[in-house]
Amino acid sequence: MNACMICLNFTLLIVVVAKKKLKEQEIIQRTLKDYDWRVRPRGSNLSWPDTGGPVLVSVNIYLRSISKIDDVNMEYSAQFTFREEWNDARLAYGRLADENTQVPPFVVLAASEQADLTQQIWMPDTFFQNEKEARRHLIDKPNVLIRIHPDGQILYSVRLSLVLSCPMSLEYYPLDRQTCLIDLASYAYTTDDIKYEWKLTNPIQQKEGLRQSLPSFELQDVLTDYCTSKTNTGEYSCLRTKMILRREFSYYLVQLYIPSLMLVIVSWVSFWLDKDSVPARVTLGVTTLLTMTTQNSGINAKLPPVSYTKAIDVWIGVCLAFIFGALLEFALVNYAARKDITTGHRMLPKYTNHMDYSSGYQPLVSATSAMTPSHFWWCFRPFVRRYRERSKRIDVVSRLVFPIGYACFNGEYSCARVMLLLRREYSYYLIQLYIPCIMLVVVSWVSFWLDKDAVPARVSLGVTTLLTMTTQASGINAKLPPVSYIKAVDVWIGACLIFIFGALLEYALVNYYGRQEFLKKERKKKTEFKGCLYSSNHLNQDLRQSLRLDMNTYRRKWWRKFRLNTYLCGNTEVSKRVDLISRLAFPTFFACFLGISKVEDETVIRTGVE
């Protein structure tokens, strides 16, 4: 008897379990049996007795990635999960539940590659108004989810990748801030049929790390809004997503502002060169002007042709103006120098003398001059006395006016994750980047071993190595995306540029001190020439002292020239001392930089391996 009861209960349990397994299939079959997906469901508004009012569609967006923000085409790419929720009473399967039947909390309709089950129920005809290209993801299966709840509430979720238009205002580029939109609306149904609304909680969700994934922009905020519009066919409900993007400035600081600033400063080296160094000063001015023009063309090639002036145009325009002004300044200096030659031996302005002579041999002289200096220019009298040539005065004034003017201008402006640790091979960059950069830096040091009077050679060497280094930096960064942070290669190229730039400035200092020493020698010669009016005994004594030879200078050993007093003794010319110190200081500091860089590289590699 007990055995019969156990068998009966086991049989009933099998029947109950079998019914539960078939329940989901029965729900789908019985619900969709008389369902017409071409007719929209009734709304929930009781004041509309016929149609029930518009269907309320609640929208939620999960932003996964934002990439390829194109300034030229004014578009961007976005990938997100788009979710819609609405109620369709015809699909409410809760009425099928009874005392003996239990319905699941929801039923999932999964799309397949063979049959598109999404067409079996009515869905909103949502489209994105500013979309250029779009696609659904089909790997490994179509990324579509349709979930039906017992009360007829439907959740539709799909993963999309879209290319959306984003009209940009570039007046403040690269210090600009852009607002990119995602507009969605119904294509056929008016507000009498469909009304979109944002989900009350978390209408816009962001994937973790989304704000840091943008290479050249910072996602400051994401806002929601409504954009309902009226057309000839009716009024259509619309939802809008606003993404506030701020352009990162670090990339443009390293790639644009610092190089252009260095070019302007290099053009000022011309003010410290001798006015007779025509080839060097013209080459310096023209080369920096052409380099700045090339950089301007490279920047505008990445931007659309707009009708207004951008902030970057103002910056480059002012830099071009200062470089062009330095070139014009030398033209004025050269013209004034030639005028100084023709007027150098003119007589001073005439003045009247009244002289009374007595019968003796000693004249009694009294003179009155008609030259009355202006009170305004009297304060500049020491400056005019020191720099009698107008060409020299123009150079001296330009050394102060150009930097001050330029400084004033600048003052105004859930999942499984697989992590692949990849280490970039170093040998390629060692041959293509690091060794050429080291060679360029070493070549710039050749200037320290040339004669200080070899102006064209030393200026051409410095400018050529600087421009070659700039071109190499542009070639390296052309293969990389514009990121907001400073890369290790930027630090390396920046340091090499500083050493080459320093070698060029060093010669400007050497040339300046060399000319000062030359003028000092000329004044000394004039003083010695005036000393010829002294007595012959005094002259012979001076000649005897000047002809005295110090034989100790011929007994110096070859290693004594490397002593420290050779570089710091007062007998050596200042310009010569600057060159001597630079021969030692530049290689020493560059070697220290190489040592620090190697230690940092080893630390980074060790950290990555761990």
XYZ file of C-alpha atoms in Angstrom:
610
model
C 0.000 0.000 0.000
C 2.782 2.424 0.926
C 4.676 1.495 -2.232
C 1.624 2.341 -4.368
C 1.269 5.755 -2.722
C 4.941 6.574 -3.346
C 4.633 5.654 -7.038
C 1.478 7.790 -7.393
C 3.132 10.848 -5.817
C 6.208 10.433 -8.021
C 3.976 10.270 -11.128
C 2.126 13.460 -10.126
C 5.462 15.218 -9.503
C 6.661 14.321 -13.009
C 3.440 15.731 -14.500
C 3.794 19.007 -12.546
C 7.434 19.410 -13.553
C 6.604 18.751 -17.197
C 3.909 21.437 -17.135
C 6.330 24.001 -15.707
C 8.883 23.310 -18.426
C 6.339 23.820 -21.177
C 4.774 26.896 -19.608
C 7.040 29.479 -21.294
C 6.416 27.993 -24.718
C 2.684 27.920 -24.032
C 2.760 31.564 -22.963
C 4.450 32.641 -26.198
C 2.139 30.573 -28.379
C -1.109 31.567 -26.621
C -0.136 35.260 -26.335
C 0.934 35.719 -29.947
C -1.873 33.571 -31.387
C -4.268 36.438 -32.181
C -1.696 39.271 -31.867
C -1.308 41.812 -34.708
C 2.087 43.553 -34.415
C 1.128 46.169 -37.003
C -1.355 47.843 -34.623
C 0.036 49.943 -31.787
C -1.205 49.178 -28.249
C -3.652 51.347 -26.359
C -2.410 54.037 -24.070
C -3.023 54.229 -20.350
C -4.838 57.571 -20.374
C -8.490 57.004 -19.443
C -9.526 60.398 -20.790
C -8.987 59.020 -24.280
C -11.810 56.432 -24.529
C -11.031 55.324 -28.077
C -7.253 54.915 -28.187
C -6.286 55.411 -24.564
C -3.981 58.239 -25.537
C -0.356 58.024 -26.604
C 1.888 55.139 -25.641
C 4.395 56.270 -23.035
C 7.895 55.080 -23.984
C 10.496 55.349 -21.235
C 14.066 55.613 -22.543
C 17.401 54.834 -20.934
C 20.885 54.956 -22.545
C 24.037 53.218 -21.322
C 27.077 54.919 -22.881
C 29.872 52.448 -23.593
C 32.395 54.464 -25.611
C 32.869 57.757 -27.451
C 35.608 57.880 -30.067
C 36.774 59.394 -33.346
C 35.753 62.971 -32.679
C 36.432 64.398 -36.140
C 36.899 68.173 -36.284
C 37.053 68.304 -40.084
C 33.807 66.420 -40.784
C 32.261 67.568 -37.484
C 31.145 64.120 -36.396
C 31.859 61.570 -33.690
C 31.361 57.857 -33.090
C 29.485 56.458 -30.120
C 28.592 52.990 -28.922
C 25.792 52.564 -26.415
C 23.021 50.264 -25.224
C 19.643 51.719 -26.111
C 16.722 50.669 -23.902
C 12.996 51.358 -24.322
C 10.120 50.374 -22.030
C 6.406 50.547 -22.793
C 3.212 48.681 -21.909
C 1.239 46.466 -24.273
C -1.837 45.017 -22.535
C -2.282 42.455 -25.303
C 0.924 40.724 -24.154
C -0.024 40.580 -20.457
C 0.233 36.869 -19.731
C -0.479 37.190 -16.020
C -4.092 36.287 -16.682
C -2.964 32.778 -17.593
C -1.931 32.074 -14.006
C -4.301 30.109 -11.737
C -4.102 27.988 -8.615
C -2.374 25.137 -10.426
C -0.303 27.208 -12.822
C 2.589 29.477 -12.004
C 3.889 31.900 -14.630
C 7.549 33.061 -14.775
C 8.454 36.655 -13.778
C 9.277 37.467 -17.414
C 9.589 35.899 -20.835
C 12.550 36.599 -23.116
C 12.233 36.781 -26.885
C 15.738 36.372 -28.241
C 16.439 37.279 -31.847
C 18.274 34.764 -34.004
C 20.064 34.918 -37.305
C 17.473 32.695 -39.002
C 14.293 34.431 -37.847
C 13.847 37.965 -36.612
C 11.538 37.493 -33.665
C 11.573 41.207 -32.949
C 8.969 41.633 -35.700
C 6.409 39.487 -33.875
C 5.409 42.306 -31.515
C 4.779 46.003 -31.991
C 7.763 48.282 -31.322
C 8.281 52.060 -31.457
C 9.767 53.255 -34.766
C 12.549 55.200 -33.090
C 15.257 56.823 -35.210
C 18.215 59.091 -34.413
C 17.836 62.483 -36.071
C 21.542 63.404 -36.280
C 22.757 59.928 -37.278
C 25.022 59.518 -40.316
C 25.887 55.827 -40.107
C 24.602 53.078 -37.822
C 24.887 49.344 -37.328
C 23.760 46.650 -34.934
C 26.175 44.180 -33.399
C 25.731 40.565 -34.529
C 28.719 38.877 -32.847
C 28.329 36.199 -31.567
C 24.548 36.525 -31.755
C 22.451 39.623 -32.406
C 22.817 41.878 -29.376
C 19.054 42.316 -28.930
C 16.912 41.671 -25.868
C 13.090 41.681 -25.633
C 11.708 40.941 -22.202
C 7.921 40.637 -21.569
C 6.546 40.906 -18.029
C 3.231 39.453 -16.756
C 1.544 42.884 -16.684
C 2.431 43.545 -20.343
C 5.435 45.757 -19.603
C 8.050 45.301 -22.351
C 11.773 46.011 -22.207
C 13.615 46.375 -25.506
C 17.417 46.623 -25.381
C 19.869 46.746 -28.290
C 23.569 47.596 -28.663
C 24.256 50.158 -31.386
C 27.275 51.839 -32.946
C 26.495 55.186 -34.548
C 28.331 57.958 -36.334
C 26.561 61.160 -35.317
C 26.942 64.698 -36.581
C 28.210 67.282 -34.103
C 28.266 70.885 -35.383
C 31.236 72.574 -33.728
C 32.074 76.170 -32.986
C 35.848 76.596 -33.273
C 36.284 80.260 -32.316
C 38.289 79.315 -29.218
C 40.149 76.302 -30.690
C 42.155 74.671 -29.087
C 40.677 76.097 -25.871
C 37.148 75.291 -26.985
C 34.276 73.372 -25.452
C 31.839 71.462 -27.663
C 28.305 70.161 -27.097
C 27.506 66.985 -29.020
C 23.940 65.688 -29.177
C 22.037 62.433 -29.527
C 18.493 63.202 -30.716
C 15.901 60.414 -30.976
C 12.284 60.606 -32.076
C 9.499 58.609 -33.712
C 9.539 58.606 -37.477
C 5.814 58.017 -38.178
C 3.882 58.425 -34.925
C 2.980 61.898 -33.677
C 2.524 62.950 -30.073
C -1.059 61.645 -30.258
C 0.328 58.116 -30.664
C 3.738 58.034 -28.929
C 5.245 60.181 -26.241
C 8.874 59.689 -25.231
C 10.100 60.403 -21.738
C 13.346 59.866 -19.878
C 13.523 57.197 -17.209
C 13.127 58.769 -13.782
C 16.229 57.140 -12.269
C 19.572 57.156 -14.117
C 18.336 58.105 -17.583
C 21.965 58.213 -18.818
C 24.449 55.677 -17.511
C 28.170 55.689 -18.240
C 30.579 52.809 -18.401
C 33.366 52.959 -15.858
C 36.409 54.670 -17.338
C 34.461 56.378 -20.128
C 35.647 59.854 -19.173
C 39.290 58.770 -19.332
C 38.948 56.898 -22.632
C 38.709 59.997 -24.825
C 42.136 60.747 -26.353
C 41.802 64.483 -26.962
C 38.672 65.527 -25.054
C 37.397 65.426 -21.509
C 33.765 64.451 -20.957
C 32.675 67.060 -18.447
C 28.954 66.330 -18.170
C 26.033 64.473 -19.761
C 22.620 66.162 -19.656
C 19.116 65.209 -20.782
C 16.564 67.426 -22.490
C 13.484 67.380 -24.721
C 13.388 68.510 -28.354
C 9.760 68.067 -29.456
C 9.304 69.630 -32.886
C 6.482 70.484 -35.271
C 6.521 69.743 -38.990
C 3.986 69.760 -41.819
C 2.853 66.258 -40.867
C 2.361 66.953 -37.155
C 4.099 67.281 -33.819
C 6.686 64.643 -32.907
C 8.048 63.773 -29.494
C 11.829 63.933 -29.214
C 14.474 63.273 -26.570
C 17.939 64.851 -26.514
C 21.211 63.856 -24.867
C 23.801 66.605 -24.418
C 27.456 65.658 -23.963
C 29.717 68.520 -22.877
C 33.245 67.917 -24.220
C 36.257 70.053 -23.331
C 39.343 69.809 -25.505
C 42.517 68.799 -23.709
C 45.189 71.504 -23.877
C 48.293 69.471 -22.982
C 48.728 68.040 -26.487
C 48.596 71.455 -28.134
C 50.900 72.942 -25.516
C 53.616 70.419 -26.367
C 53.030 70.180 -30.117
C 52.114 73.771 -31.001
C 52.593 76.483 -28.425
C 56.062 75.579 -27.146
C 57.559 75.036 -30.676
C 56.084 78.307 -31.970
C 57.327 80.106 -28.863
C 60.810 78.715 -29.466
C 60.709 79.837 -33.107
C 59.858 83.388 -32.055
C 62.708 83.423 -29.526
C 65.110 82.019 -32.139
C 64.205 84.923 -34.438
C 65.323 87.294 -31.666
C 68.840 85.857 -31.802
C 69.277 88.110 -34.832
C 69.295 91.177 -32.546
C 72.428 89.914 -30.797
C 74.414 89.210 -33.963
C 76.672 91.739 -35.604
C 74.953 94.045 -38.071
C 77.513 93.058 -40.708
C 76.543 89.350 -40.465
C 74.083 89.712 -43.335
C 73.950 86.033 -44.476
C 73.455 84.737 -40.948
C 70.736 87.202 -39.958
C 68.805 86.892 -43.224
C 69.007 83.081 -43.133
C 67.823 83.054 -39.523
C 64.845 85.308 -40.214
C 63.706 83.636 -43.435
C 64.098 80.101 -42.059
C 62.076 80.782 -38.909
C 59.408 82.548 -40.970
C 59.052 79.618 -43.380
C 59.026 77.099 -40.522
C 56.256 79.014 -38.774
C 54.277 79.135 -42.028
C 54.684 75.372 -42.482
C 53.494 74.762 -38.930
C 50.463 76.945 -39.587
C 49.595 74.902 -42.676
C 49.905 71.654 -40.713
C 47.528 72.890 -38.014
C 44.873 74.148 -40.424
C 45.022 70.900 -42.415
C 43.391 69.201 -39.411
C 40.548 71.733 -39.231
C 37.604 72.550 -41.503
C 37.705 75.784 -43.539
C 35.513 78.082 -41.445
C 34.558 81.693 -42.148
C 35.536 83.091 -38.743
C 38.863 83.609 -37.003
C 39.941 80.957 -34.532
C 42.026 81.461 -31.414
C 44.820 79.404 -32.963
C 44.810 81.753 -35.963
C 45.388 84.714 -33.656
C 48.268 82.931 -31.911
C 50.004 81.859 -35.112
C 49.328 85.235 -36.709
C 50.976 87.088 -33.838
C 53.958 84.696 -33.884
C 54.313 85.281 -37.627
C 54.083 89.031 -37.047
C 56.911 88.968 -34.482
C 59.120 86.798 -36.700
C 58.347 88.987 -39.708
C 59.034 92.058 -37.569
C 62.451 90.669 -36.645
C 63.221 90.258 -40.346
C 62.080 93.803 -41.111
C 64.117 95.051 -38.167
C 67.290 93.753 -39.774
C 66.329 95.414 -43.051
C 66.060 98.689 -41.142
C 69.346 98.020 -39.325
C 71.129 97.280 -42.589
C 69.745 100.456 -44.160
C 70.722 102.545 -41.136
C 74.218 101.015 -41.109
C 74.781 102.038 -44.717
C 73.536 105.535 -43.945
C 75.886 105.686 -40.948
C 78.833 104.962 -43.238
C 77.969 107.833 -45.584
C 77.298 110.320 -42.779
C 80.008 109.184 -40.380
C 82.542 111.808 -41.441
C 80.236 114.785 -41.710
C 81.059 117.943 -39.802
C 79.257 118.813 -36.614
C 76.621 121.569 -36.728
C 78.054 125.021 -37.101
C 78.496 127.314 -34.117
C 79.820 130.857 -33.809
C 83.124 131.757 -32.073
C 84.173 135.234 -30.966
C 87.956 135.392 -30.485
C 90.074 138.335 -29.322
C 93.797 138.282 -30.074
C 96.378 140.301 -28.244
C 99.852 141.072 -29.397
C 101.210 137.998 -27.644
C 101.342 134.438 -28.869
C 98.692 133.139 -26.434
C 95.136 133.567 -27.769
C 92.277 134.447 -25.473
C 89.328 132.405 -26.665
C 85.640 132.723 -25.785
C 82.976 130.745 -27.608
C 79.173 130.646 -27.616
C 77.317 127.747 -29.209
C 73.904 127.820 -30.863
C 73.319 124.119 -30.061
C 70.594 123.915 -27.388
C 69.549 120.321 -26.617
C 65.881 119.478 -26.260
C 64.820 118.797 -22.695
C 62.874 115.685 -23.738
C 65.792 113.978 -25.441
C 68.284 115.001 -22.758
C 67.507 111.860 -20.730
C 68.603 109.694 -23.689
C 71.962 111.459 -23.980
C 73.969 108.670 -22.216
C 72.328 106.063 -24.448
C 73.123 108.067 -27.603
C 76.702 108.612 -26.481
C 77.242 104.895 -25.883
C 75.616 103.780 -29.144
C 76.460 106.496 -31.620
C 75.422 104.454 -34.666
C 71.688 104.392 -35.381
C 71.851 100.760 -36.525
C 73.300 99.764 -33.166
C 70.594 101.665 -31.300
C 67.866 99.865 -33.265
C 69.274 96.457 -32.294
C 69.575 97.413 -28.627
C 66.013 98.741 -28.491
C 64.677 95.632 -30.290
C 66.273 93.348 -27.684
C 63.940 94.901 -25.132
C 60.851 95.869 -27.142
C 60.214 92.518 -28.879
C 60.239 90.335 -25.699
C 58.114 92.855 -23.775
C 55.565 93.082 -26.586
C 55.372 89.308 -26.916
C 54.988 88.867 -23.151
C 52.120 91.367 -23.119
C 50.371 89.401 -25.875
C 50.725 86.119 -23.989
C 49.242 87.681 -20.870
C 45.929 88.114 -22.614
C 45.410 84.541 -23.759
C 30.148 43.715 -15.348
C 32.046 41.220 -17.568
C 34.987 38.862 -17.827
C 38.206 40.671 -18.596
C 41.349 39.392 -20.250
C 44.343 41.675 -19.774
C 47.115 41.433 -22.359
C 50.350 43.061 -21.210
C 52.232 44.160 -24.324
C 55.734 45.610 -24.258
C 56.760 47.619 -27.271
C 59.984 46.558 -28.962
C 62.663 49.147 -28.310
C 65.162 48.381 -31.075
C 63.139 50.047 -33.857
C 62.830 53.324 -31.957
C 66.467 53.130 -30.903
C 67.543 53.159 -34.555
C 64.851 55.455 -35.969
C 64.511 57.975 -33.142
C 66.973 57.929 -30.272
C 70.260 57.553 -32.162
C 69.364 60.255 -34.775
C 68.336 62.623 -31.963
C 71.595 62.037 -30.109
C 73.531 62.650 -33.316
C 71.677 65.924 -33.925
C 72.427 67.112 -30.398
C 76.106 66.190 -30.750
C 76.277 67.915 -34.151
C 74.948 71.111 -32.565
C 77.926 71.021 -30.184
C 80.323 71.341 -33.127
C 79.493 75.043 -32.941
C 81.494 75.318 -29.688
C 84.681 74.286 -31.523
C 84.307 76.723 -34.419
C 85.788 80.190 -34.416
C 83.538 82.805 -32.848
C 83.863 84.929 -36.001
C 82.442 82.131 -38.218
C 78.953 83.625 -37.973
C 77.292 82.025 -41.044
C 78.635 78.573 -40.217
C 77.614 78.577 -36.562
C 74.168 80.106 -37.148
C 73.404 77.774 -40.060
C 74.528 74.786 -37.995
C 72.298 75.723 -35.063
C 69.219 76.584 -37.121
C 69.530 73.496 -39.338
C 69.812 71.084 -36.412
C 66.901 72.789 -34.644
C 64.633 72.576 -37.690
C 65.661 68.971 -38.376
C 64.797 68.071 -34.801
C 61.419 69.814 -35.135
C 60.680 67.924 -38.359
C 61.549 64.619 -36.715
C 59.237 65.423 -33.799
C 56.397 66.161 -36.230
C 56.995 62.860 -38.034
C 56.869 60.898 -34.781
C 53.672 62.539 -33.557
C 51.976 62.120 -36.945
C 51.872 58.361 -36.237
C 50.271 58.819 -32.799
C 46.801 59.977 -31.706
C 46.456 63.417 -30.103
C 46.346 62.468 -26.423
C 45.897 64.797 -23.451
C 48.940 63.646 -21.477
C 52.677 63.988 -22.045
C 54.370 60.923 -23.517
C 57.894 59.718 -22.822
C 58.891 60.496 -26.410
C 57.686 64.074 -25.886
C 60.028 64.425 -22.917
C 62.931 63.012 -24.949
C 62.345 65.217 -27.988
C 61.718 68.238 -25.773
C 65.011 67.738 -23.955
C 66.900 67.349 -27.256
C 65.259 70.517 -28.574
C 66.299 72.388 -25.429
C 69.950 71.303 -25.800
C 70.017 72.302 -29.489
C 68.209 75.542 -28.723
C 70.683 76.200 -25.911
C 73.609 75.742 -28.307
C 72.096 78.373 -30.585
C 71.567 80.801 -27.718
C 75.116 80.103 -26.530
C 76.501 81.404 -29.800
C 74.343 84.513 -29.546
C 75.994 85.142 -26.170
C 79.454 84.407 -27.592
C 78.885 86.740 -30.527
C 77.689 89.505 -28.227
C 80.705 89.264 -25.911
C 83.014 88.916 -28.912
C 81.807 92.199 -30.357
C 82.103 93.889 -26.975
C 85.700 92.683 -26.681
C 86.431 93.841 -30.225
C 85.099 97.314 -29.446
C 87.129 97.351 -26.248
C 90.286 96.540 -28.208
C 89.483 99.265 -30.733
C 89.106 101.808 -27.945
C 92.387 100.617 -26.456
C 94.129 101.064 -29.816
C 92.792 104.601 -30.072
C 94.063 105.328 -26.580
C 97.496 103.926 -27.440
C 97.505 105.982 -30.622
C 96.860 109.105 -28.626
C 99.734 108.060 -26.344
C 102.126 108.582 -29.233
C 102.030 112.313 -28.377
C 103.993 111.546 -25.206
C 107.742 111.945 -24.934
C 110.032 109.541 -26.736
C 111.438 108.205 -23.479
C 107.989 107.270 -22.289
C 107.184 105.766 -25.709
C 110.384 103.756 -25.765
C 109.631 102.456 -22.272
C 106.173 101.328 -23.386
C 107.612 99.692 -26.474
C 110.188 97.886 -24.405
C 107.470 96.586 -22.132
C 105.288 95.526 -25.047
C 108.155 93.706 -26.747
C 109.040 91.751 -23.626
C 108.395 88.016 -24.168
C 107.305 85.653 -21.454
C 109.118 82.430 -22.256
C 107.103 80.514 -19.670
C 104.150 80.449 -22.038
C 106.128 78.291 -24.460
C 106.987 75.760 -21.770
C 103.372 74.838 -20.952
C 102.526 71.185 -21.236
C 99.669 70.014 -23.386
C 97.603 68.782 -20.429
C 97.638 72.167 -18.712
C 95.019 73.543 -21.092
C 92.463 71.245 -19.486
C 92.923 72.813 -16.053
C 90.074 74.729 -14.453
C 91.993 78.008 -14.394
C 92.059 77.918 -18.205
C 88.278 78.326 -18.190
C 88.011 80.848 -15.362
C 91.172 82.963 -15.516
C 90.733 86.628 -16.254
C 93.287 86.640 -19.075
C 91.016 84.555 -21.309
C 88.377 86.433 -23.309
C 84.811 86.096 -22.028
C 83.535 84.836 -25.383
C 86.284 82.226 -25.443
C 85.484 81.183 -21.884
C 81.802 80.703 -22.778
C 82.792 78.345 -25.596
C 85.258 76.476 -23.390
C 82.716 75.978 -20.608
C 80.028 74.921 -23.098
C 82.290 72.197 -24.500
C 82.225 70.578 -21.070
C 78.840 71.621 -19.633
C 76.570 70.573 -22.513
C 77.893 66.968 -22.828
C 77.886 66.578 -19.039
C 74.267 67.644 -18.607
C 73.151 65.574 -21.603
C 74.913 62.506 -20.193
C 73.125 63.055 -16.864
C 69.813 63.263 -18.714
C 70.571 60.003 -20.543
C 71.395 58.315 -17.245
C 68.163 59.487 -15.630
C 66.163 58.379 -18.690
C 67.691 54.902 -18.583
C 66.849 54.510 -14.881
C 63.259 55.596 -15.528
C 62.926 53.150 -18.455
C 64.168 50.252 -16.338
C 61.720 51.195 -13.565
C 58.793 51.312 -15.986
C 59.720 47.965 -17.561
C 60.129 46.327 -14.135
C 56.753 47.707 -13.005
C 55.029 46.461 -16.162
C 56.450 42.960 -15.759
C 55.390 42.763 -12.134
